[in-house]
Coordinates of C-alpha atoms and ligand atoms in Angstrom, one line a residue:
Chain A
M12 CA 140.7 -203.2 -20.9
I13 CA 142.7 -203.7 -24.0
R14 CA 146.2 -202.2 -24.0
D15 CA 147.7 -201.5 -27.3
Q16 CA 151.4 -201.1 -28.1
S17 CA 151.2 -197.4 -28.6
K18 CA 149.9 -197.0 -25.0
D19 CA 152.8 -199.1 -23.7
A20 CA 155.3 -197.0 -25.6
Q21 CA 153.6 -193.8 -24.3
M22 CA 153.8 -195.0 -20.7
Q23 CA 157.4 -196.0 -21.0
D24 CA 158.2 -192.6 -22.4
D25 CA 156.3 -190.9 -19.5
D26 CA 158.1 -193.1 -16.9
Q27 CA 161.4 -191.7 -18.2
N28 CA 160.4 -188.1 -18.5
A29 CA 157.6 -186.8 -16.4
G30 CA 154.1 -187.3 -15.0
P31 CA 151.0 -185.2 -15.5
Y32 CA 151.1 -181.4 -15.6
L33 CA 150.8 -179.6 -12.4
P34 CA 147.3 -178.2 -12.0
R35 CA 147.1 -174.6 -13.1
N36 CA 147.0 -172.3 -10.1
A37 CA 144.1 -169.9 -10.7
A38 CA 145.6 -167.4 -8.3
S39 CA 148.5 -166.8 -10.7
H40 CA 146.1 -165.8 -13.5
P41 CA 143.5 -163.1 -14.2
A42 CA 139.9 -164.0 -13.4
A43 CA 137.7 -164.7 -16.5
L44 CA 135.4 -162.0 -15.4
H45 CA 136.8 -158.6 -14.4
P46 CA 134.0 -156.1 -14.9
P47 CA 136.3 -153.0 -15.2
Y48 CA 137.6 -154.7 -18.4
R49 CA 134.3 -154.3 -20.2
S50 CA 134.8 -156.9 -22.9
S51 CA 135.2 -159.6 -20.3
R52 CA 131.6 -159.2 -19.1
L53 CA 130.0 -161.1 -22.0
R54 CA 133.0 -163.2 -22.9
S55 CA 133.7 -164.9 -19.5
P56 CA 132.3 -168.4 -19.0
Q57 CA 130.1 -168.5 -15.8
A58 CA 130.6 -172.2 -14.9
E59 CA 133.7 -173.4 -13.2
P60 CA 136.0 -175.2 -15.6
I61 CA 136.0 -179.0 -15.3
T62 CA 139.3 -180.5 -14.3
F63 CA 140.9 -183.9 -14.9
P64 CA 144.6 -185.1 -14.8
S65 CA 146.4 -184.3 -18.1
T66 CA 146.3 -187.0 -20.8
P67 CA 148.3 -187.5 -24.0
S68 CA 146.1 -184.9 -25.6
E69 CA 147.4 -182.2 -23.3
E70 CA 150.9 -183.6 -22.6
S71 CA 151.8 -183.6 -26.3
G72 CA 152.0 -180.5 -28.4
P73 CA 152.6 -179.1 -31.9
V74 CA 156.1 -179.8 -33.1
F75 CA 158.0 -176.8 -34.6
T76 CA 161.5 -176.8 -35.8
G77 CA 164.0 -174.1 -36.5
D78 CA 163.5 -174.3 -40.3
L79 CA 160.1 -172.5 -39.7
L80 CA 162.0 -169.3 -39.0
G81 CA 163.2 -166.8 -41.5
P82 CA 166.4 -164.8 -40.9
L83 CA 164.5 -161.6 -39.9
D84 CA 161.7 -163.1 -37.9
N85 CA 163.3 -162.0 -34.7
D86 CA 164.2 -158.5 -36.0
L87 CA 161.1 -156.3 -35.9
L88 CA 163.3 -153.3 -36.7
H89 CA 163.9 -154.7 -40.2
N90 CA 161.4 -157.5 -41.1
F91 CA 158.8 -155.2 -42.7
G92 CA 160.3 -152.1 -44.3
P93 CA 161.4 -152.2 -47.9
D94 CA 165.1 -152.5 -48.7
G95 CA 166.1 -153.2 -45.1
Q96 CA 164.9 -149.8 -43.9
S97 CA 164.6 -149.5 -40.1
A98 CA 161.5 -148.9 -38.1
I99 CA 161.0 -145.5 -36.3
G100 CA 161.4 -145.3 -32.6
P101 CA 163.7 -146.2 -29.6
R102 CA 165.5 -149.4 -30.5
I103 CA 165.3 -152.2 -27.9
I104 CA 166.4 -155.8 -27.4
V105 CA 164.0 -158.0 -25.5
H106 CA 165.4 -161.2 -24.2
G107 CA 164.9 -163.8 -21.5
R108 CA 164.6 -167.4 -20.6
V109 CA 161.6 -169.8 -20.8
Q110 CA 161.6 -172.3 -17.9
D111 CA 159.1 -174.6 -16.4
Q112 CA 157.8 -174.4 -12.8
F113 CA 160.8 -176.5 -11.6
G114 CA 163.2 -174.1 -13.2
R115 CA 164.2 -176.4 -16.1
P116 CA 164.8 -174.7 -19.4
V117 CA 162.1 -175.1 -22.1
A118 CA 164.1 -175.6 -25.3
G119 CA 162.5 -175.2 -28.7
A120 CA 159.6 -173.1 -27.4
L121 CA 158.1 -171.0 -30.1
L122 CA 157.4 -167.4 -29.1
E123 CA 155.2 -165.2 -31.4
V124 CA 155.2 -161.5 -30.6
W125 CA 153.1 -158.6 -31.7
Q126 CA 152.9 -154.9 -30.7
A127 CA 152.0 -151.4 -31.6
N128 CA 154.5 -149.1 -33.2
A129 CA 156.4 -146.4 -31.3
G130 CA 153.4 -144.1 -31.6
G131 CA 151.0 -146.7 -30.1
R132 CA 149.4 -147.6 -33.5
Y133 CA 148.8 -151.2 -34.6
R134 CA 148.8 -152.2 -38.2
H135 CA 145.4 -153.8 -38.2
A136 CA 142.1 -153.2 -40.0
K137 CA 140.2 -152.7 -36.7
E138 CA 142.6 -150.1 -35.4
G139 CA 141.3 -146.5 -35.2
Y140 CA 143.9 -144.6 -33.2
I141 CA 145.0 -141.3 -34.9
A142 CA 148.7 -141.9 -34.4
P143 CA 150.3 -142.7 -37.8
L144 CA 151.5 -146.0 -39.2
D145 CA 155.2 -146.4 -39.7
P146 CA 155.8 -147.7 -43.2
N147 CA 158.8 -149.7 -41.9
F148 CA 157.1 -151.4 -39.0
G149 CA 154.8 -154.4 -39.2
G150 CA 154.7 -155.2 -35.4
C151 CA 155.0 -159.0 -35.8
G152 CA 157.9 -161.4 -35.1
R153 CA 158.8 -164.8 -33.7
V154 CA 161.7 -166.6 -32.2
M155 CA 162.5 -170.0 -30.7
T156 CA 164.3 -170.8 -27.5
D157 CA 167.8 -172.4 -27.6
T158 CA 168.8 -175.5 -25.6
E159 CA 169.1 -173.3 -22.4
G160 CA 165.6 -171.9 -23.0
R161 CA 166.9 -168.5 -24.0
Y162 CA 165.5 -166.2 -26.6
S163 CA 166.1 -162.7 -27.9
F164 CA 164.6 -160.3 -30.5
R165 CA 165.0 -156.7 -31.6
T166 CA 162.2 -154.2 -32.0
V167 CA 161.1 -150.6 -31.1
M168 CA 159.7 -149.5 -27.8
P169 CA 155.9 -149.6 -28.3
G170 CA 153.9 -146.6 -27.5
A171 CA 151.0 -146.4 -25.0
Y172 CA 147.6 -146.1 -26.7
P173 CA 144.0 -145.1 -25.7
W174 CA 141.3 -147.7 -26.1
P175 CA 137.5 -147.8 -25.8
N176 CA 136.7 -149.1 -22.4
G177 CA 136.2 -146.5 -19.7
P178 CA 136.0 -142.8 -20.7
N179 CA 139.8 -142.4 -20.8
D180 CA 141.7 -145.7 -20.6
W181 CA 145.2 -146.1 -21.9
R182 CA 147.1 -149.3 -22.3
P183 CA 150.6 -149.2 -20.8
A184 CA 153.4 -149.9 -23.4
H185 CA 153.4 -153.7 -23.9
I186 CA 154.4 -156.5 -26.2
H187 CA 152.0 -159.5 -26.7
F188 CA 153.6 -162.9 -26.4
S189 CA 152.1 -166.2 -27.6
V190 CA 154.1 -169.2 -26.2
F191 CA 154.1 -172.9 -27.2
G192 CA 156.0 -175.2 -24.8
A193 CA 156.3 -179.0 -25.2
G194 CA 152.7 -179.8 -24.2
F195 CA 149.5 -178.1 -25.3
A196 CA 148.8 -177.8 -21.5
Q197 CA 151.5 -175.2 -21.5
R198 CA 149.9 -173.0 -24.1
L199 CA 150.0 -169.4 -23.0
I200 CA 149.3 -165.9 -24.3
T201 CA 150.4 -163.0 -22.2
Q202 CA 151.7 -159.4 -22.3
M203 CA 155.0 -158.0 -21.3
Y204 CA 155.2 -154.5 -19.7
F205 CA 158.1 -152.2 -19.1
E206 CA 159.7 -151.2 -15.9
G207 CA 158.6 -147.8 -14.5
D208 CA 155.5 -147.3 -16.7
P209 CA 153.0 -145.4 -14.6
L210 CA 150.1 -146.7 -16.7
I211 CA 150.6 -150.4 -15.7
W212 CA 148.8 -150.0 -12.4
R213 CA 145.9 -148.1 -13.9
C214 CA 145.1 -150.6 -16.6
P215 CA 141.9 -152.7 -16.2
I216 CA 143.4 -155.5 -18.3
V217 CA 146.4 -155.7 -15.9
G218 CA 144.0 -155.3 -13.0
A219 CA 142.2 -158.5 -13.9
I220 CA 145.2 -160.2 -12.1
D221 CA 144.6 -160.0 -8.4
D222 CA 148.1 -161.1 -7.3
K223 CA 150.4 -158.1 -7.3
R224 CA 153.5 -160.3 -7.6
A225 CA 152.0 -162.0 -10.6
V226 CA 151.7 -158.6 -12.2
E227 CA 155.3 -157.7 -11.2
R228 CA 156.5 -160.8 -13.0
L229 CA 155.0 -159.4 -16.3
I230 CA 157.1 -156.2 -15.9
A231 CA 160.4 -156.5 -17.7
P232 CA 163.3 -154.7 -16.0
L233 CA 165.7 -152.5 -17.9
D234 CA 168.8 -154.7 -18.4
M235 CA 171.9 -152.5 -18.8
D236 CA 174.2 -155.5 -18.9
N237 CA 172.7 -156.7 -22.2
T238 CA 172.3 -153.4 -24.1
A239 CA 174.0 -152.9 -27.4
P240 CA 176.1 -149.8 -26.7
M241 CA 175.3 -146.8 -29.0
D242 CA 172.5 -149.0 -30.5
A243 CA 169.8 -150.4 -28.3
L244 CA 168.5 -150.6 -24.7
A245 CA 167.6 -154.1 -23.4
Y246 CA 164.7 -155.4 -21.3
R247 CA 164.6 -158.9 -19.8
F248 CA 161.4 -160.9 -19.7
D249 CA 161.5 -164.4 -18.2
I250 CA 158.6 -166.8 -18.8
T251 CA 157.5 -169.7 -16.6
L252 CA 155.4 -172.4 -18.2
R253 CA 153.6 -175.2 -16.3
G254 CA 155.8 -178.1 -15.1
R255 CA 155.1 -181.8 -15.1
E256 CA 155.1 -183.7 -11.9
Q257 CA 158.3 -185.5 -11.1
T258 CA 158.1 -189.2 -11.7
L259 CA 158.9 -191.9 -9.3
F260 CA 161.9 -192.7 -11.5
E261 CA 163.3 -189.2 -11.1
N262 CA 162.5 -189.1 -7.4
R263 CA 164.5 -192.3 -6.9
M264 CA 167.4 -190.9 -8.8
E265 CA 167.4 -187.7 -6.8
G266 CA 166.2 -188.7 -3.4
L267 CA 167.6 -192.2 -2.6
Chain B
M2 CA 157.4 -179.2 -5.0
S3 CA 157.5 -176.6 -7.8
K4 CA 159.5 -173.5 -7.1
H5 CA 158.1 -171.1 -9.7
P6 CA 154.6 -169.8 -10.3
E7 CA 153.4 -169.9 -13.9
T8 CA 153.6 -166.7 -15.8
A9 CA 150.2 -165.0 -15.7
S10 CA 147.9 -165.0 -18.8
Q11 CA 146.7 -161.8 -20.4
T12 CA 144.1 -161.3 -23.1
A13 CA 145.2 -161.8 -26.7
G14 CA 143.3 -158.6 -27.4
P15 CA 141.7 -157.5 -30.7
Y16 CA 145.0 -157.5 -32.7
V17 CA 146.0 -161.1 -32.1
H18 CA 146.0 -161.6 -35.8
I19 CA 149.0 -159.4 -36.3
G20 CA 151.2 -161.8 -34.4
C21 CA 149.5 -165.2 -35.0
T22 CA 148.0 -165.0 -38.5
P23 CA 149.8 -162.1 -40.1
N24 CA 148.9 -163.1 -43.7
F25 CA 145.2 -163.1 -42.6
A26 CA 145.8 -159.6 -41.1
G27 CA 147.2 -158.3 -44.4
L28 CA 150.8 -158.4 -43.3
T29 CA 152.0 -160.4 -46.2
G30 CA 155.6 -161.1 -47.0
L31 CA 156.7 -161.8 -43.4
Y32 CA 155.9 -165.5 -43.2
E33 CA 155.2 -167.8 -46.2
N34 CA 152.1 -169.3 -44.5
D35 CA 150.2 -168.5 -41.4
L36 CA 151.0 -171.1 -38.7
G37 CA 148.5 -174.0 -38.5
A38 CA 146.9 -173.1 -41.9
D39 CA 147.3 -176.7 -43.0
M40 CA 146.9 -179.7 -40.7
A41 CA 147.3 -182.6 -43.2
T42 CA 149.0 -183.2 -46.5
D43 CA 147.4 -185.3 -49.2
K44 CA 149.2 -188.3 -47.9
A45 CA 147.8 -188.2 -44.4
Q46 CA 146.1 -191.4 -43.2
G47 CA 142.4 -191.4 -42.2
A48 CA 139.0 -190.0 -43.1
R49 CA 139.0 -186.4 -44.2
I50 CA 136.7 -184.2 -42.2
T51 CA 136.0 -180.5 -41.7
L52 CA 135.1 -179.0 -38.4
S53 CA 133.4 -175.6 -38.4
G54 CA 131.4 -173.5 -36.1
R55 CA 130.8 -170.1 -34.6
I56 CA 131.3 -168.5 -31.2
F57 CA 128.6 -166.5 -29.4
D58 CA 129.0 -164.2 -26.4
G59 CA 126.7 -163.8 -23.4
A60 CA 124.3 -161.5 -25.3
G61 CA 123.9 -164.2 -28.0
D62 CA 125.9 -162.0 -30.4
L63 CA 128.4 -163.6 -32.9
I64 CA 132.0 -163.1 -32.1
H65 CA 134.0 -162.2 -35.2
D66 CA 137.5 -161.5 -33.7
A67 CA 138.4 -164.8 -32.0
L68 CA 141.3 -167.0 -32.9
V69 CA 140.7 -170.7 -32.5
E70 CA 143.5 -173.4 -32.3
A71 CA 142.9 -177.1 -32.7
W72 CA 145.2 -179.9 -31.4
Q73 CA 144.4 -183.5 -32.0
A74 CA 145.7 -187.0 -32.5
D75 CA 146.1 -188.6 -36.0
A76 CA 143.8 -191.2 -37.4
A77 CA 145.5 -193.9 -35.3
G78 CA 145.3 -191.9 -32.0
R79 CA 148.9 -190.8 -32.0
H80 CA 150.0 -187.2 -31.5
A81 CA 152.7 -185.5 -33.6
G82 CA 156.0 -186.1 -31.8
Q83 CA 155.1 -189.5 -30.5
P84 CA 156.7 -192.6 -32.0
G85 CA 154.7 -193.9 -35.0
A86 CA 152.7 -190.7 -35.5
D87 CA 151.6 -190.0 -39.1
P88 CA 154.4 -187.8 -40.6
H89 CA 151.9 -186.2 -43.0
F90 CA 149.7 -184.9 -40.2
S91 CA 150.7 -182.0 -37.9
G92 CA 147.7 -182.3 -35.6
F93 CA 147.8 -178.5 -35.1
G94 CA 145.4 -176.0 -36.7
R95 CA 144.9 -172.3 -36.2
C96 CA 142.0 -170.4 -37.6
P97 CA 140.9 -166.8 -37.2
C98 CA 137.1 -166.4 -37.2
D99 CA 135.8 -164.9 -40.4
A100 CA 135.4 -161.1 -40.1
E101 CA 132.0 -161.3 -41.8
T102 CA 130.4 -164.6 -40.8
G103 CA 132.3 -165.4 -37.6
E104 CA 133.0 -168.9 -38.9
F105 CA 136.0 -171.0 -38.0
R106 CA 136.8 -174.0 -40.1
F107 CA 139.4 -176.7 -39.9
K108 CA 140.2 -179.2 -42.7
T109 CA 141.6 -182.2 -40.9
V110 CA 141.3 -186.0 -40.4
K111 CA 139.1 -187.8 -38.0
P112 CA 141.2 -188.5 -34.9
G113 CA 141.5 -192.0 -33.5
P114 CA 140.9 -192.8 -29.8
V115 CA 143.6 -191.7 -27.4
A116 CA 144.9 -193.6 -24.4
W117 CA 143.6 -192.6 -20.9
P118 CA 146.5 -192.7 -18.5
Q119 CA 144.7 -194.7 -15.9
G120 CA 143.8 -197.4 -18.4
G121 CA 141.3 -197.6 -21.3
Q122 CA 140.7 -195.1 -24.0
Q123 CA 139.2 -191.7 -24.6
A124 CA 136.7 -191.3 -27.4
P125 CA 138.0 -189.4 -30.5
H126 CA 138.2 -185.7 -29.8
I127 CA 139.8 -182.5 -30.9
T128 CA 141.1 -180.0 -28.3
L129 CA 140.1 -176.4 -29.1
W130 CA 141.7 -173.3 -27.5
I131 CA 140.0 -170.0 -28.0
V132 CA 141.5 -166.5 -27.4
A133 CA 140.1 -163.1 -28.2
R134 CA 139.6 -159.6 -26.7
G135 CA 137.7 -160.0 -23.4
I136 CA 139.1 -163.5 -22.8
N137 CA 141.6 -163.1 -20.0
I138 CA 142.9 -166.7 -20.2
G139 CA 142.6 -169.0 -23.2
L140 CA 139.5 -171.1 -23.2
H141 CA 140.2 -174.9 -23.4
T142 CA 137.5 -177.2 -24.6
R143 CA 137.1 -180.4 -26.5
V144 CA 135.0 -181.4 -29.5
Y145 CA 133.6 -185.0 -29.6
F146 CA 131.7 -186.5 -32.5
A147 CA 128.0 -187.0 -32.1
D148 CA 128.1 -190.1 -34.3
E149 CA 130.5 -191.9 -32.0
D150 CA 127.9 -193.0 -29.4
V151 CA 129.6 -196.1 -28.3
A152 CA 133.0 -194.5 -27.7
N153 CA 131.5 -191.4 -26.2
A154 CA 129.5 -193.5 -23.7
Q155 CA 132.8 -194.9 -22.4
D156 CA 134.8 -191.7 -22.4
P157 CA 136.1 -190.8 -18.9
V158 CA 136.0 -187.1 -19.5
L159 CA 132.4 -187.0 -20.8
A160 CA 131.5 -189.3 -17.9
E161 CA 132.3 -186.4 -15.5
I162 CA 129.8 -184.0 -17.2
A163 CA 126.1 -183.8 -16.8
D164 CA 124.3 -185.1 -19.9
N165 CA 122.7 -181.7 -20.8
R166 CA 126.1 -180.0 -20.7
A167 CA 128.0 -182.8 -22.5
A168 CA 125.8 -182.0 -25.5
T169 CA 127.7 -178.7 -25.8
L170 CA 130.8 -180.7 -26.8
L171 CA 129.2 -182.8 -29.6
A172 CA 129.9 -181.8 -33.2
R173 CA 127.0 -182.9 -35.4
P174 CA 127.6 -184.5 -38.7
Q175 CA 126.3 -182.5 -41.7
S176 CA 127.0 -183.7 -45.2
A177 CA 129.6 -186.4 -45.6
G178 CA 132.6 -185.6 -43.4
D179 CA 131.5 -182.2 -42.3
Y180 CA 130.9 -181.5 -38.7
R181 CA 129.6 -178.4 -37.0
L182 CA 129.6 -177.1 -33.4
D183 CA 128.7 -173.7 -32.1
I184 CA 130.4 -172.5 -29.0
H185 CA 128.6 -170.4 -26.4
L186 CA 130.8 -168.5 -23.9
Q187 CA 127.8 -167.8 -21.6
G188 CA 124.1 -168.5 -21.3
P189 CA 121.9 -171.6 -21.0
N190 CA 124.0 -173.4 -23.7
E191 CA 127.3 -172.4 -22.2
T192 CA 130.0 -174.7 -23.6
V193 CA 131.9 -176.9 -21.1
F194 CA 135.4 -175.6 -20.6
F195 CA 138.3 -177.4 -19.0
A196 CA 141.2 -176.7 -16.7
V197 CA 143.5 -179.6 -17.4
Ligands
LIG305 FE1 147.9 -154.5 -27.3

């Protein structure tokens, strides 16, 4: 087979950094089909996904830089209302660390978040809940992790809301997260829940995850150490993205 | 050994557009452009193509609310972030399906072949990642080009897939530079999805 220079450069790069991504552990994730979540019935592939070791197509990923972000992108309290007017509802700080499966920080990860307002209403054409819109709340924000993998944004506590599934299903309060790591193999969309919410364990979307501990890792604890006194409560949500196998080079360095 | 389990996926839900394509969702004034709206500038190298298609559920009904992401190499087979990659090409596209027609469409360049880590090359392909209400974990698939017979015949991923199913990954050329591929989440034509 012909080897071209770009491949040599890529291999050299990999030798110094990391090998293929660890296979995704299906047990950490919801099943594609979870019949109590009605929409999954016709939208879940029936065949087992095909696996192969990651290649440059999965090990590379979109490159985003800090200049993408505007000054209010991580402040959902103020990024929508006119003249800097604040959104209605309990003010909270959501923060945490993005790491890989080896505990190494993922720097420069782009997090996009969206949520309902404090009354449980989304600003979306398809939304039909009777709770009112807040003229000062869009429900959309984004932030990038720093060199230690840390992120933080401000918002309001989202409300629970009813949804058409069973006869009387309510989503627990949650914030949706879209996460880009370094490689497209790490691409993840998830939801963060709030400590103590009795709706979490009744939710068919949460229930699609079999592993109770995997659900518990989606529940952000109240974090009194990081509140803003007389201003905002804080919740901490750490995120783990897939890791790349250690290379021989690294093993030698660490092990011998 | 890894110490930490990966964070669990949860569905992107019906309101994914608010966070991922706010301008499309009518939340204008937050971001200048929706992320991934443009993949290539005028100066990007390579042949201009479009890739469009629709997504169908297990009842054969068109899905209108999905969000599709594309990730691909540049015309020379290099990905953004790698040495020598085309600075005028991001490789990343994001497209919400049209609320009326269900269509997604990417304006991009034809990718070059990509190295296969065990030696040799992969045929030109575009990775697609699909999220929507009812999809509990993002669906990862690949689009190959039906007019790349020779390269496709040597592709190590396609080689793992039965011929009748591999056809679900082949975008068909339409008029010059336009390719189409419909995606089926279930049924006799269920698209091949990957766990990579
Ligand atoms: Fe939601």
